[in-house]
Amino acid sequence: DQTHVGLFIYNMQGQLVRQLVNENKSPGVYSIKWDAKNDLGEKVPSGIYVYTLTAGDFKTSRKMLLLK
């Protein structure tokens, strides 16, 4: 039984920086690394970003600090 999962990274202006996951997944444990690049493959600057994780009815958003 699969559920749609989304993992997105936004800058502090609310602009989408990177779409890491946007697909149906089976239940389980997953991990993913962000290479500090945007969807165009360009490196993003150090700073505070927000990630949003959705899985079915579950949704959470958290701040993270990117240091280079």
mmCIF file of N, CA, C and O in Angstrom, residues 8-19 34 37-39 44-45 48-52 64:
data_model
loop_
_atom_site.group_PDB
_atom_site.id
_atom_site.type_symbol
_atom_site.label_atom_id
_atom_site.label_comp_id
_atom_site.label_asym_id
_atom_site.label_seq_id
_atom_site.Cartn_x
_atom_site.Cartn_y
_atom_site.Cartn_z
ATOM 1 N N PHE A 8 10.366 18.836 0.517
ATOM 2 C CA PHE A 8 10.700 20.062 -0.202
ATOM 3 C C PHE A 8 11.498 20.997 0.701
ATOM 4 O O PHE A 8 11.274 21.044 1.910
ATOM 5 N N ILE A 9 12.401 21.752 0.107
ATOM 6 C CA ILE A 9 13.218 22.718 0.843
ATOM 7 C C ILE A 9 12.900 24.110 0.310
ATOM 8 O O ILE A 9 12.885 24.336 -0.903
ATOM 9 N N TYR A 10 12.666 25.029 1.249
ATOM 10 C CA TYR A 10 12.319 26.408 0.920
ATOM 11 C C TYR A 10 13.312 27.357 1.578
ATOM 12 O O TYR A 10 13.870 27.047 2.640
ATOM 13 N N ASN A 11 13.508 28.529 0.961
ATOM 14 C CA ASN A 11 14.306 29.561 1.616
ATOM 15 C C ASN A 11 13.399 30.349 2.559
ATOM 16 O O ASN A 11 12.196 30.092 2.645
ATOM 17 N N MET A 12 13.958 31.292 3.285
ATOM 18 C CA MET A 12 13.177 32.037 4.273
ATOM 19 C C MET A 12 12.175 32.999 3.650
ATOM 20 O O MET A 12 11.320 33.527 4.339
ATOM 21 N N GLN A 13 12.256 33.194 2.331
ATOM 22 C CA GLN A 13 11.259 34.013 1.630
ATOM 23 C C GLN A 13 10.083 33.156 1.161
ATOM 24 O O GLN A 13 9.157 33.655 0.531
ATOM 25 N N GLY A 14 10.144 31.857 1.448
ATOM 26 C CA GLY A 14 9.061 30.955 1.065
ATOM 27 C C GLY A 14 9.180 30.419 -0.352
ATOM 28 O O GLY A 14 8.269 29.765 -0.838
ATOM 29 N N GLN A 15 10.297 30.667 -1.013
ATOM 30 C CA GLN A 15 10.498 30.191 -2.382
ATOM 31 C C GLN A 15 11.037 28.764 -2.360
ATOM 32 O O GLN A 15 11.928 28.441 -1.562
ATOM 33 N N LEU A 16 10.488 27.924 -3.228
ATOM 34 C CA LEU A 16 10.953 26.544 -3.328
ATOM 35 C C LEU A 16 12.387 26.527 -3.839
ATOM 36 O O LEU A 16 12.688 27.100 -4.883
ATOM 37 N N VAL A 17 13.274 25.881 -3.089
ATOM 38 C CA VAL A 17 14.676 25.774 -3.459
ATOM 39 C C VAL A 17 14.942 24.421 -4.115
ATOM 40 O O VAL A 17 15.595 24.336 -5.146
ATOM 41 N N ARG A 18 14.424 23.354 -3.501
ATOM 42 C CA ARG A 18 14.713 22.006 -4.007
ATOM 43 C C ARG A 18 13.575 21.054 -3.681
ATOM 44 O O ARG A 18 13.030 21.070 -2.596
ATOM 45 N N GLN A 19 13.245 20.248 -4.651
ATOM 46 C CA GLN A 19 12.276 19.164 -4.483
ATOM 47 C C GLN A 19 13.091 17.875 -4.382
ATOM 48 O O GLN A 19 13.669 17.431 -5.362
ATOM 49 N N TRP A 34 20.762 16.024 1.157
ATOM 50 C CA TRP A 34 20.668 17.191 0.301
ATOM 51 C C TRP A 34 22.080 17.678 0.014
ATOM 52 O O TRP A 34 22.873 17.906 0.922
ATOM 53 N N LYS A 37 22.242 22.038 -3.174
ATOM 54 C CA LYS A 37 22.007 22.633 -4.485
ATOM 55 C C LYS A 37 20.515 22.836 -4.692
ATOM 56 O O LYS A 37 19.692 22.147 -4.091
ATOM 57 N N ASN A 38 20.181 23.786 -5.571
ATOM 58 C CA ASN A 38 18.777 24.011 -5.902
ATOM 59 C C ASN A 38 18.363 23.085 -7.043
ATOM 60 O O ASN A 38 19.138 22.233 -7.483
ATOM 61 N N ASP A 39 17.131 23.240 -7.513
ATOM 62 C CA ASP A 39 16.635 22.368 -8.582
ATOM 63 C C ASP A 39 17.363 22.566 -9.910
ATOM 64 O O ASP A 39 17.271 21.730 -10.803
ATOM 65 N N VAL A 44 23.564 26.579 -3.198
ATOM 66 C CA VAL A 44 22.854 27.638 -2.480
ATOM 67 C C VAL A 44 23.736 28.152 -1.351
ATOM 68 O O VAL A 44 24.619 27.443 -0.867
ATOM 69 N N PRO A 45 23.523 29.400 -0.927
ATOM 70 C CA PRO A 45 24.363 29.963 0.132
ATOM 71 C C PRO A 45 24.024 29.387 1.506
ATOM 72 O O PRO A 45 22.928 28.866 1.725
ATOM 73 N N ILE A 48 19.522 29.845 6.755
ATOM 74 C CA ILE A 48 18.421 29.078 7.321
ATOM 75 C C ILE A 48 17.448 28.705 6.208
ATOM 76 O O ILE A 48 17.065 29.551 5.392
ATOM 77 N N TYR A 49 17.045 27.450 6.198
ATOM 78 C CA TYR A 49 16.093 26.925 5.227
ATOM 79 C C TYR A 49 14.986 26.190 5.987
ATOM 80 O O TYR A 49 15.161 25.834 7.155
ATOM 81 N N VAL A 50 13.881 25.979 5.323
ATOM 82 C CA VAL A 50 12.759 25.246 5.908
ATOM 83 C C VAL A 50 12.498 24.033 5.042
ATOM 84 O O VAL A 50 12.429 24.142 3.816
ATOM 85 N N TYR A 51 12.378 22.874 5.676
ATOM 86 C CA TYR A 51 11.977 21.692 4.923
ATOM 87 C C TYR A 51 10.575 21.291 5.336
ATOM 88 O O TYR A 51 10.173 21.454 6.477
ATOM 89 N N THR A 52 9.818 20.822 4.366
ATOM 90 C CA THR A 52 8.461 20.343 4.588
ATOM 91 C C THR A 52 8.396 18.897 4.147
ATOM 92 O O THR A 52 8.776 18.576 3.019
ATOM 93 N N MET A 64 16.127 24.520 9.329
ATOM 94 C CA MET A 64 17.459 23.909 9.402
ATOM 95 C C MET A 64 18.484 24.961 9.000
ATOM 96 O O MET A 64 18.196 25.889 8.257
#
